[in-house]
Amino acid sequence: MFEKNILVTGGAGFIGSHVVRLFANKYQNYRIINFDKLTYAGNLENLKDVDTKENYVFFKGDICNREDIIAVFEKYQVSDIIHLAAESHVDRSISGPMEFVLTNVVGTVNLLQVAKEKWDKESNHVFHHVSTDEVYGSLGNEGLFEETTAYDPRSPYSASKASSDHFVNAYYHTYGLPVKMSNCSNNYGSHHFPEKLIPLMINNIVNKKPLPVYGKGLNVRDWLWVVDHARAIDTIFHQGKIGESYNVGGLNEWTNIELVKYLCRLMDSKLNRSEGESEKLIQYVTDRAGHDMRYAIDASKIEKELNWTPSVTFEEGLNATVDWYLENQEWMNAVTSGDYSKYYEKMYQS
Ligand code: NAD
Ligand code: TYD
């Protein structure tokens, strides 16, 4: 008998796998149910270190399919949800927005609706929706995103996440669903699909391939180690107030070009290459359409109210991250070639 049966959607993805790992290792009294469709971005190899644990189970399902959600609720008496399943890459949302509407908006509403139907109001349930700072839009040189900043999404990805956030709030205000929300800045760390800036650059540096920097490389992102994001989700899930949202970030702003150059220097020294070798791979390419200029988070609410702060500096986190990719090149080759996807497709057909 478990004290809680927590459904983690998107648990096979980048951040989700870190959340599942943290919860499965820390809370033996909770059953962690990883609910994932296993798209190109998710694979169970990300969780091979926890998959034999008694308090962990995997359920292959699609949040766009109501029957899948009902089935997992009935099989495991889901008591709480940490919702991470999403289409997450801005460039893909520009070339194909509809998948983002379906997964991020319709899928989220499906999940909210089943939770509303299955949970009685007297019990203590939590629906923790994991969102992004990109819903706030784009900053100029000054200022930080606060929880009260007006929503101003500008990419199809951020528009779909903003819409899902609005539905989460609507279910709280209209039906009293016990929701909590977090909006986090850009994450980096292990098990990150190499289409996003940091793992893509690491992979290309290893393979001496061009490093595509969009525009002039002057856009700014605020980077947070994924393990610290998982710790923040743990903190908010347990101590956050129902109906509230929390911004999560590391006060760690970098222009893309400075970050890519830093990675080049770090990796030249780790790969015993001559100084400046990898920087020669940098290529300035056509800018992303509607490219948000700057994201930066004011995390003082979660720091003051819930006593959360990042546990590592960016230099420490990035060093550990690069080491992980260098030690796990098989993982990198399998995700970039689609080998894991083909394997799981076959496994779940039979
Ligand atoms: P990801 O793309 O690495 O993983 C997404 C996971 O969701 C994958 O395992 C995929 O298989 C699964 N999934 C996709 N569609 C599904 C569906 N219809 N049904 C069930 N599962 C499905 O994403 P990520 O970077 O780990 O992001 C996780 C969440 O955190 C997202 O909601 C994202 O918006 C949010 N977020 C991400 C960042 C970041 O920097 N990566 C920052 C802030 C917030
Ligand atoms: P990304 O990792 O896609 O995250 P997001 O767009 O959600 O912030 O991109 C981070 C930044 O890096 C963003 O400003 C776009 C830029 N970028 C490049 O310059 N080159 C690339 O190949 C990629 C993927 C991103």
Coordinates of C-alpha atoms and ligand atoms in Angstrom, one line a residue:
M1 CA 0.0 0.0 0.0
F2 CA 1.5 3.3 -1.1
E3 CA 0.8 6.6 0.7
K4 CA 0.5 8.4 -2.7
N5 CA 0.2 7.1 -6.3
I6 CA 1.8 9.9 -8.3
L7 CA 1.3 10.1 -12.0
V8 CA 4.3 11.7 -13.7
T9 CA 3.4 12.5 -17.3
G10 CA 6.3 12.8 -19.7
G11 CA 8.4 10.9 -17.2
A12 CA 10.6 9.4 -20.0
G13 CA 11.7 12.8 -21.3
F14 CA 14.5 15.1 -20.2
I15 CA 13.1 16.8 -17.1
G16 CA 10.5 14.1 -16.4
S17 CA 13.2 11.5 -16.0
H18 CA 15.0 13.6 -13.5
V19 CA 11.7 14.1 -11.6
V20 CA 10.9 10.4 -11.6
R21 CA 14.5 9.5 -10.5
L22 CA 14.4 12.0 -7.6
F23 CA 10.9 11.0 -6.4
A24 CA 11.5 7.2 -6.8
N25 CA 14.7 7.3 -4.8
K26 CA 13.6 9.8 -2.2
Y27 CA 10.1 8.6 -1.4
Q28 CA 9.8 4.8 -1.0
N29 CA 6.3 5.3 0.4
Y30 CA 5.1 6.8 -2.9
R31 CA 4.4 4.8 -6.1
I32 CA 5.7 6.7 -9.1
I33 CA 3.8 6.0 -12.3
N34 CA 5.6 7.2 -15.4
F35 CA 2.9 7.9 -18.0
D36 CA 4.5 8.6 -21.4
K37 CA 3.8 8.1 -25.1
L38 CA 7.5 7.7 -25.9
T39 CA 7.7 10.2 -28.7
Y40 CA 11.1 10.9 -30.3
A41 CA 11.9 12.9 -27.1
G42 CA 11.2 10.2 -24.5
N43 CA 12.8 6.8 -23.9
L44 CA 13.0 4.3 -21.0
E45 CA 16.8 4.1 -21.2
N46 CA 16.7 7.5 -19.4
L47 CA 15.4 5.6 -16.4
K48 CA 17.3 2.3 -16.5
D49 CA 18.7 3.1 -13.0
V50 CA 15.3 3.1 -11.4
D51 CA 13.2 0.7 -13.5
T52 CA 13.7 -2.3 -11.1
K53 CA 12.5 -0.3 -8.1
E54 CA 9.3 -1.6 -6.5
N55 CA 7.8 1.9 -6.2
Y56 CA 8.3 2.6 -9.9
V57 CA 6.1 1.6 -12.9
F58 CA 5.8 2.6 -16.5
F59 CA 2.5 3.0 -18.3
K60 CA 2.6 3.7 -22.0
G61 CA -0.1 6.2 -22.8
D62 CA -1.1 9.3 -24.6
I63 CA -2.5 12.4 -22.8
C64 CA -4.5 13.1 -26.0
N65 CA -6.4 9.8 -25.5
R66 CA -8.9 10.0 -22.7
E67 CA -9.2 6.2 -22.5
D68 CA -5.5 5.9 -21.7
I69 CA -5.8 8.4 -18.8
I70 CA -8.9 6.7 -17.4
A71 CA -7.1 3.3 -17.7
V72 CA -4.1 4.5 -15.7
F73 CA -6.3 6.1 -13.0
E74 CA -8.2 2.9 -12.6
K75 CA -5.2 0.6 -12.6
Y76 CA -3.2 2.6 -10.0
Q77 CA -5.7 4.8 -8.1
V78 CA -3.8 8.0 -9.1
S79 CA -3.8 10.4 -6.2
D80 CA -1.6 13.1 -7.6
I81 CA -0.2 14.4 -10.9
I82 CA 3.0 16.0 -11.9
H83 CA 2.3 17.0 -15.5
L84 CA 5.3 17.4 -17.8
A85 CA 4.3 15.7 -21.0
A86 CA 4.5 18.1 -23.8
E87 CA 5.9 19.0 -27.2
S88 CA 8.8 21.1 -26.0
H89 CA 10.9 22.4 -28.9
V90 CA 10.3 26.0 -30.2
D91 CA 11.8 25.3 -33.7
R92 CA 9.5 22.3 -34.2
S93 CA 6.5 24.4 -33.1
I94 CA 7.4 26.9 -35.8
S95 CA 7.4 24.2 -38.6
G96 CA 4.4 22.3 -37.2
P97 CA 2.2 24.1 -34.6
M98 CA -0.8 21.7 -34.6
E99 CA 1.0 18.9 -32.7
F100 CA 1.7 21.5 -30.0
V101 CA -2.0 22.5 -29.8
L102 CA -3.0 18.8 -29.5
T103 CA -0.5 17.7 -26.9
N104 CA 0.0 20.8 -24.9
V105 CA -3.5 22.2 -24.9
V106 CA -5.9 19.4 -25.6
G107 CA -3.8 16.8 -23.8
T108 CA -3.6 19.0 -20.7
V109 CA -7.4 19.6 -20.7
N110 CA -8.0 15.9 -21.0
L111 CA -5.8 15.3 -17.9
L112 CA -7.5 18.1 -15.9
Q113 CA -10.9 16.8 -16.9
V114 CA -10.2 13.2 -15.8
A115 CA -8.6 14.4 -12.5
K116 CA -11.8 16.5 -11.9
E117 CA -14.0 13.5 -12.5
K118 CA -12.0 11.0 -10.5
W119 CA -10.9 13.0 -7.4
D120 CA -13.3 13.8 -4.6
K121 CA -13.1 17.2 -3.1
E122 CA -12.5 16.0 0.5
S123 CA -9.3 14.2 -0.2
N124 CA -5.9 15.9 -0.5
H125 CA -4.8 15.7 -4.1
V126 CA -2.3 17.8 -6.1
F127 CA -2.2 18.5 -9.8
H128 CA 1.2 20.1 -10.4
H129 CA 1.5 21.6 -13.8
V130 CA 5.0 22.2 -15.1
S131 CA 5.3 25.2 -17.4
T132 CA 7.8 27.6 -18.8
D133 CA 8.9 31.2 -18.4
E134 CA 8.4 31.6 -22.2
V135 CA 4.7 32.3 -21.5
Y136 CA 5.8 35.8 -20.4
G137 CA 7.2 36.6 -23.8
S138 CA 10.5 38.5 -24.4
L139 CA 12.4 40.9 -22.2
G140 CA 14.5 43.9 -23.2
N141 CA 17.9 44.5 -21.5
E142 CA 16.3 45.2 -18.2
G143 CA 13.8 43.5 -15.9
L144 CA 12.9 40.0 -14.8
F145 CA 9.8 37.8 -15.2
E146 CA 7.7 37.8 -12.0
E147 CA 4.7 35.6 -11.2
T148 CA 2.5 38.6 -11.9
T149 CA 4.1 39.5 -15.2
A150 CA 1.3 39.5 -17.9
Y151 CA 1.3 36.6 -20.3
D152 CA 2.6 37.5 -23.8
P153 CA 3.6 34.3 -25.6
R154 CA 5.1 34.8 -29.0
S155 CA 6.0 31.4 -30.4
P156 CA 3.5 28.5 -31.1
Y157 CA 5.3 26.6 -28.3
S158 CA 4.9 29.3 -25.7
A159 CA 1.3 30.1 -27.0
S160 CA 0.4 26.4 -26.4
K161 CA 2.0 26.4 -22.9
A162 CA 0.3 29.7 -22.0
S163 CA -3.0 28.2 -23.1
S164 CA -2.5 25.1 -20.9
D165 CA -1.6 27.4 -18.0
H166 CA -4.9 29.3 -18.4
F167 CA -6.8 26.0 -18.5
V168 CA -5.1 24.9 -15.3
N169 CA -6.1 28.1 -13.6
A170 CA -9.6 27.8 -15.0
Y171 CA -10.0 24.3 -13.5
Y172 CA -8.9 25.8 -10.1
H173 CA -11.2 28.7 -10.1
T174 CA -14.2 27.1 -11.8
Y175 CA -14.1 23.5 -10.3
G176 CA -11.8 23.9 -7.3
L177 CA -9.3 21.4 -8.7
P178 CA -6.3 21.5 -6.4
V179 CA -3.6 22.8 -8.8
K180 CA -0.1 24.2 -8.4
M181 CA 2.0 25.6 -11.2
S182 CA 5.7 26.3 -11.8
N183 CA 7.2 28.3 -14.6
C184 CA 10.9 27.5 -15.1
S185 CA 13.7 29.0 -17.2
N186 CA 15.8 27.0 -19.7
N187 CA 17.1 23.7 -18.2
Y188 CA 20.4 21.9 -19.0
G189 CA 21.7 18.6 -17.9
S190 CA 22.0 14.9 -18.8
H191 CA 19.4 13.0 -20.9
H192 CA 18.5 16.1 -22.9
F193 CA 17.5 15.5 -26.6
P194 CA 20.2 17.0 -28.7
E195 CA 18.0 19.4 -30.7
K196 CA 18.2 22.0 -27.8
L197 CA 21.1 24.4 -27.7
I198 CA 23.4 22.8 -25.1
P199 CA 23.2 19.1 -26.0
L200 CA 23.2 19.9 -29.7
M201 CA 26.4 22.0 -29.3
I202 CA 28.1 19.3 -27.1
N203 CA 27.3 16.6 -29.7
N204 CA 28.5 18.7 -32.6
I205 CA 31.7 19.7 -30.8
V206 CA 32.4 16.0 -30.1
N207 CA 31.8 15.2 -33.8
K208 CA 33.6 18.3 -35.1
K209 CA 30.4 19.4 -36.9
P210 CA 29.3 23.1 -37.5
L211 CA 27.9 24.9 -34.5
P212 CA 24.8 26.8 -35.7
V213 CA 24.3 30.0 -33.8
Y214 CA 21.1 31.8 -34.7
G215 CA 21.3 35.5 -35.8
K216 CA 24.1 37.3 -34.0
G217 CA 24.0 35.0 -31.0
L218 CA 23.1 37.8 -28.7
N219 CA 19.8 36.4 -27.4
V220 CA 19.9 35.7 -23.7
R221 CA 18.7 32.7 -21.7
D222 CA 18.7 32.0 -18.0
W223 CA 20.0 28.5 -17.4
L224 CA 19.2 26.2 -14.6
W225 CA 20.5 22.7 -13.9
V226 CA 17.8 20.1 -14.4
V227 CA 18.4 18.5 -11.1
D228 CA 17.7 21.8 -9.4
H229 CA 14.5 22.1 -11.4
A230 CA 13.5 18.6 -10.1
R231 CA 14.3 19.7 -6.6
A232 CA 12.1 22.8 -7.1
I233 CA 9.2 20.6 -8.3
D234 CA 9.6 18.4 -5.2
T235 CA 9.5 21.5 -3.0
I236 CA 6.5 23.1 -4.7
F237 CA 4.6 19.7 -4.9
H238 CA 5.0 19.3 -1.1
Q239 CA 5.0 22.8 0.2
G240 CA 3.6 25.1 -2.4
K241 CA 0.1 26.6 -1.9
I242 CA -2.9 25.3 -3.9
G243 CA -3.8 27.7 -6.6
E244 CA -0.4 29.5 -6.7
S245 CA 2.3 29.6 -9.3
Y246 CA 6.1 29.8 -8.7
N247 CA 8.8 31.0 -11.0
V248 CA 12.0 28.9 -11.0
G249 CA 15.3 30.1 -12.3
G250 CA 19.0 30.4 -11.5
L251 CA 19.8 34.2 -12.0
N252 CA 22.2 32.9 -14.5
E253 CA 22.0 34.8 -17.8
W254 CA 24.2 34.1 -20.8
T255 CA 24.1 35.3 -24.4
N256 CA 24.1 32.3 -26.7
I257 CA 27.4 33.1 -28.2
E258 CA 29.2 33.5 -24.9
L259 CA 27.7 30.2 -23.8
V260 CA 28.8 28.4 -27.0
K261 CA 32.3 29.8 -26.7
Y262 CA 32.5 28.7 -23.1
L263 CA 31.5 25.2 -24.0
C264 CA 34.1 25.2 -26.8
R265 CA 36.8 26.1 -24.4
L266 CA 35.7 23.6 -21.8
M267 CA 35.5 20.8 -24.3
D268 CA 38.8 21.6 -26.0
S269 CA 40.4 21.0 -22.6
K270 CA 38.5 17.8 -21.9
L271 CA 39.1 16.4 -25.4
N272 CA 42.8 17.4 -25.4
R273 CA 42.3 19.6 -28.4
S274 CA 44.3 22.7 -29.0
E275 CA 42.9 26.0 -27.6
G276 CA 40.4 27.6 -30.0
E277 CA 39.9 24.5 -32.2
S278 CA 36.2 24.0 -31.5
E279 CA 35.4 27.8 -31.7
K280 CA 36.3 27.5 -35.4
L281 CA 33.2 25.3 -35.9
I282 CA 30.9 28.2 -35.0
Q283 CA 28.6 29.3 -37.9
Y284 CA 26.2 32.2 -37.7
V285 CA 23.0 31.0 -39.4
T286 CA 19.6 32.6 -40.3
D287 CA 17.8 33.7 -37.1
R288 CA 14.8 31.9 -35.7
A289 CA 11.5 33.5 -36.8
G290 CA 10.1 35.6 -33.9
H291 CA 13.2 34.8 -31.8
D292 CA 12.5 36.0 -28.2
M293 CA 15.4 38.3 -27.2
R294 CA 15.8 37.6 -23.5
Y295 CA 14.4 35.5 -20.7
A296 CA 15.3 36.0 -17.1
I297 CA 13.5 34.8 -14.0
D298 CA 12.9 36.5 -10.6
A299 CA 12.8 33.4 -8.3
S300 CA 12.5 35.3 -5.1
K301 CA 9.0 33.9 -4.3
I302 CA 10.1 30.3 -4.2
E303 CA 13.4 31.3 -2.4
K304 CA 11.6 33.3 0.3
E305 CA 8.4 31.3 0.7
L306 CA 9.7 27.7 0.2
N307 CA 13.4 28.1 0.9
W308 CA 14.5 26.7 -2.5
T309 CA 17.8 27.8 -4.1
P310 CA 19.9 26.2 -6.8
S311 CA 22.5 23.7 -5.4
V312 CA 25.3 24.3 -8.0
T313 CA 26.9 27.1 -9.9
F314 CA 26.5 27.0 -13.7
E315 CA 30.2 26.2 -14.1
E316 CA 29.8 23.1 -11.8
G317 CA 26.6 22.0 -13.5
L318 CA 27.9 22.4 -17.0
N319 CA 31.1 20.6 -16.2
A320 CA 29.1 17.6 -14.9
T321 CA 26.8 17.8 -17.9
V322 CA 29.6 17.7 -20.4
D323 CA 31.2 14.7 -18.6
W324 CA 27.9 12.8 -18.7
Y325 CA 27.6 13.3 -22.5
L326 CA 31.2 12.3 -23.0
E327 CA 30.6 9.1 -21.0
N328 CA 27.3 8.4 -22.7
Q329 CA 28.0 8.7 -26.4
E330 CA 26.1 5.5 -27.0
W331 CA 22.9 7.2 -25.6
M332 CA 23.6 10.2 -27.8
N333 CA 24.0 8.0 -30.9
A334 CA 20.8 6.0 -30.1
V335 CA 18.6 9.0 -29.7
T336 CA 20.0 10.9 -32.7
S337 CA 19.6 7.8 -35.0
G338 CA 16.1 7.0 -33.7
D339 CA 17.3 3.6 -32.5
Y340 CA 15.4 3.8 -29.2
S341 CA 12.2 4.9 -30.9
K342 CA 12.4 2.0 -33.3
Y343 CA 13.0 -0.4 -30.4
Y344 CA 10.1 0.8 -28.3
E345 CA 7.8 0.9 -31.3
K346 CA 8.5 -2.8 -31.8
M347 CA 8.3 -3.6 -28.1
Y348 CA 4.8 -2.1 -27.7
Q349 CA 3.5 -3.5 -30.9
S350 CA 3.9 -7.1 -29.8
Ligands
NAD1 P1 10.9 16.6 -23.5 O1 10.5 17.0 -24.9 O2 12.3 16.2 -23.2 O3 10.0 15.4 -23.0 C1 8.6 15.4 -23.2 C2 8.1 14.0 -22.8 O4 6.7 14.0 -23.0 C3 8.7 12.9 -23.7 O5 9.0 11.8 -22.8 C4 7.5 12.5 -24.6 O6 7.5 11.2 -25.0 C5 6.3 12.8 -23.7 N1 5.1 13.1 -24.4 C6 5.0 13.9 -25.5 N2 3.7 13.9 -26.0 C7 3.0 13.1 -25.1 C8 1.7 12.6 -25.1 N3 0.8 13.1 -26.0 N4 1.3 11.8 -24.1 C9 2.2 11.3 -23.2 N5 3.5 11.7 -23.2 C10 3.9 12.6 -24.2 O7 10.5 17.9 -22.6 P2 11.2 18.5 -21.4 O8 12.3 19.4 -21.8 O9 11.6 17.4 -20.4 O10 10.0 19.4 -20.8 C11 9.1 18.8 -19.9 C12 8.1 19.8 -19.5 O11 8.8 21.0 -18.8 C13 7.3 20.4 -20.6 O12 6.0 20.6 -20.2 C14 8.0 21.8 -20.9 O13 7.1 22.7 -21.5 C15 8.4 22.2 -19.5 N6 9.6 23.0 -19.4 C16 10.8 22.7 -20.1 C17 11.9 23.5 -20.0 C18 13.2 23.1 -20.7 O14 14.2 23.9 -20.6 N7 13.4 21.9 -21.3 C19 11.9 24.6 -19.2 C20 10.7 24.9 -18.5 C21 9.6 24.1 -18.6
TYD2 P1 16.6 26.2 -27.3 O1 17.5 25.3 -26.6 O2 15.8 25.7 -28.5 O3 15.6 26.7 -26.1 P2 14.5 27.9 -26.2 O4 14.3 28.4 -27.6 O5 13.2 27.2 -25.7 O6 15.0 29.0 -25.3 O7 17.4 27.5 -27.7 C1 18.1 28.3 -26.7 C2 18.7 29.5 -27.4 O8 19.7 29.0 -28.4 C3 17.7 30.2 -28.2 O9 17.9 31.6 -28.2 C4 17.9 29.8 -29.7 C5 19.3 29.5 -29.7 N1 19.8 28.3 -30.6 C6 20.8 28.6 -31.5 O10 21.4 29.6 -31.6 N2 21.2 27.5 -32.3 C7 20.6 26.3 -32.2 O11 21.0 25.3 -33.0 C8 19.5 26.1 -31.3 C9 18.8 24.8 -31.2 C10 19.2 27.2 -30.5

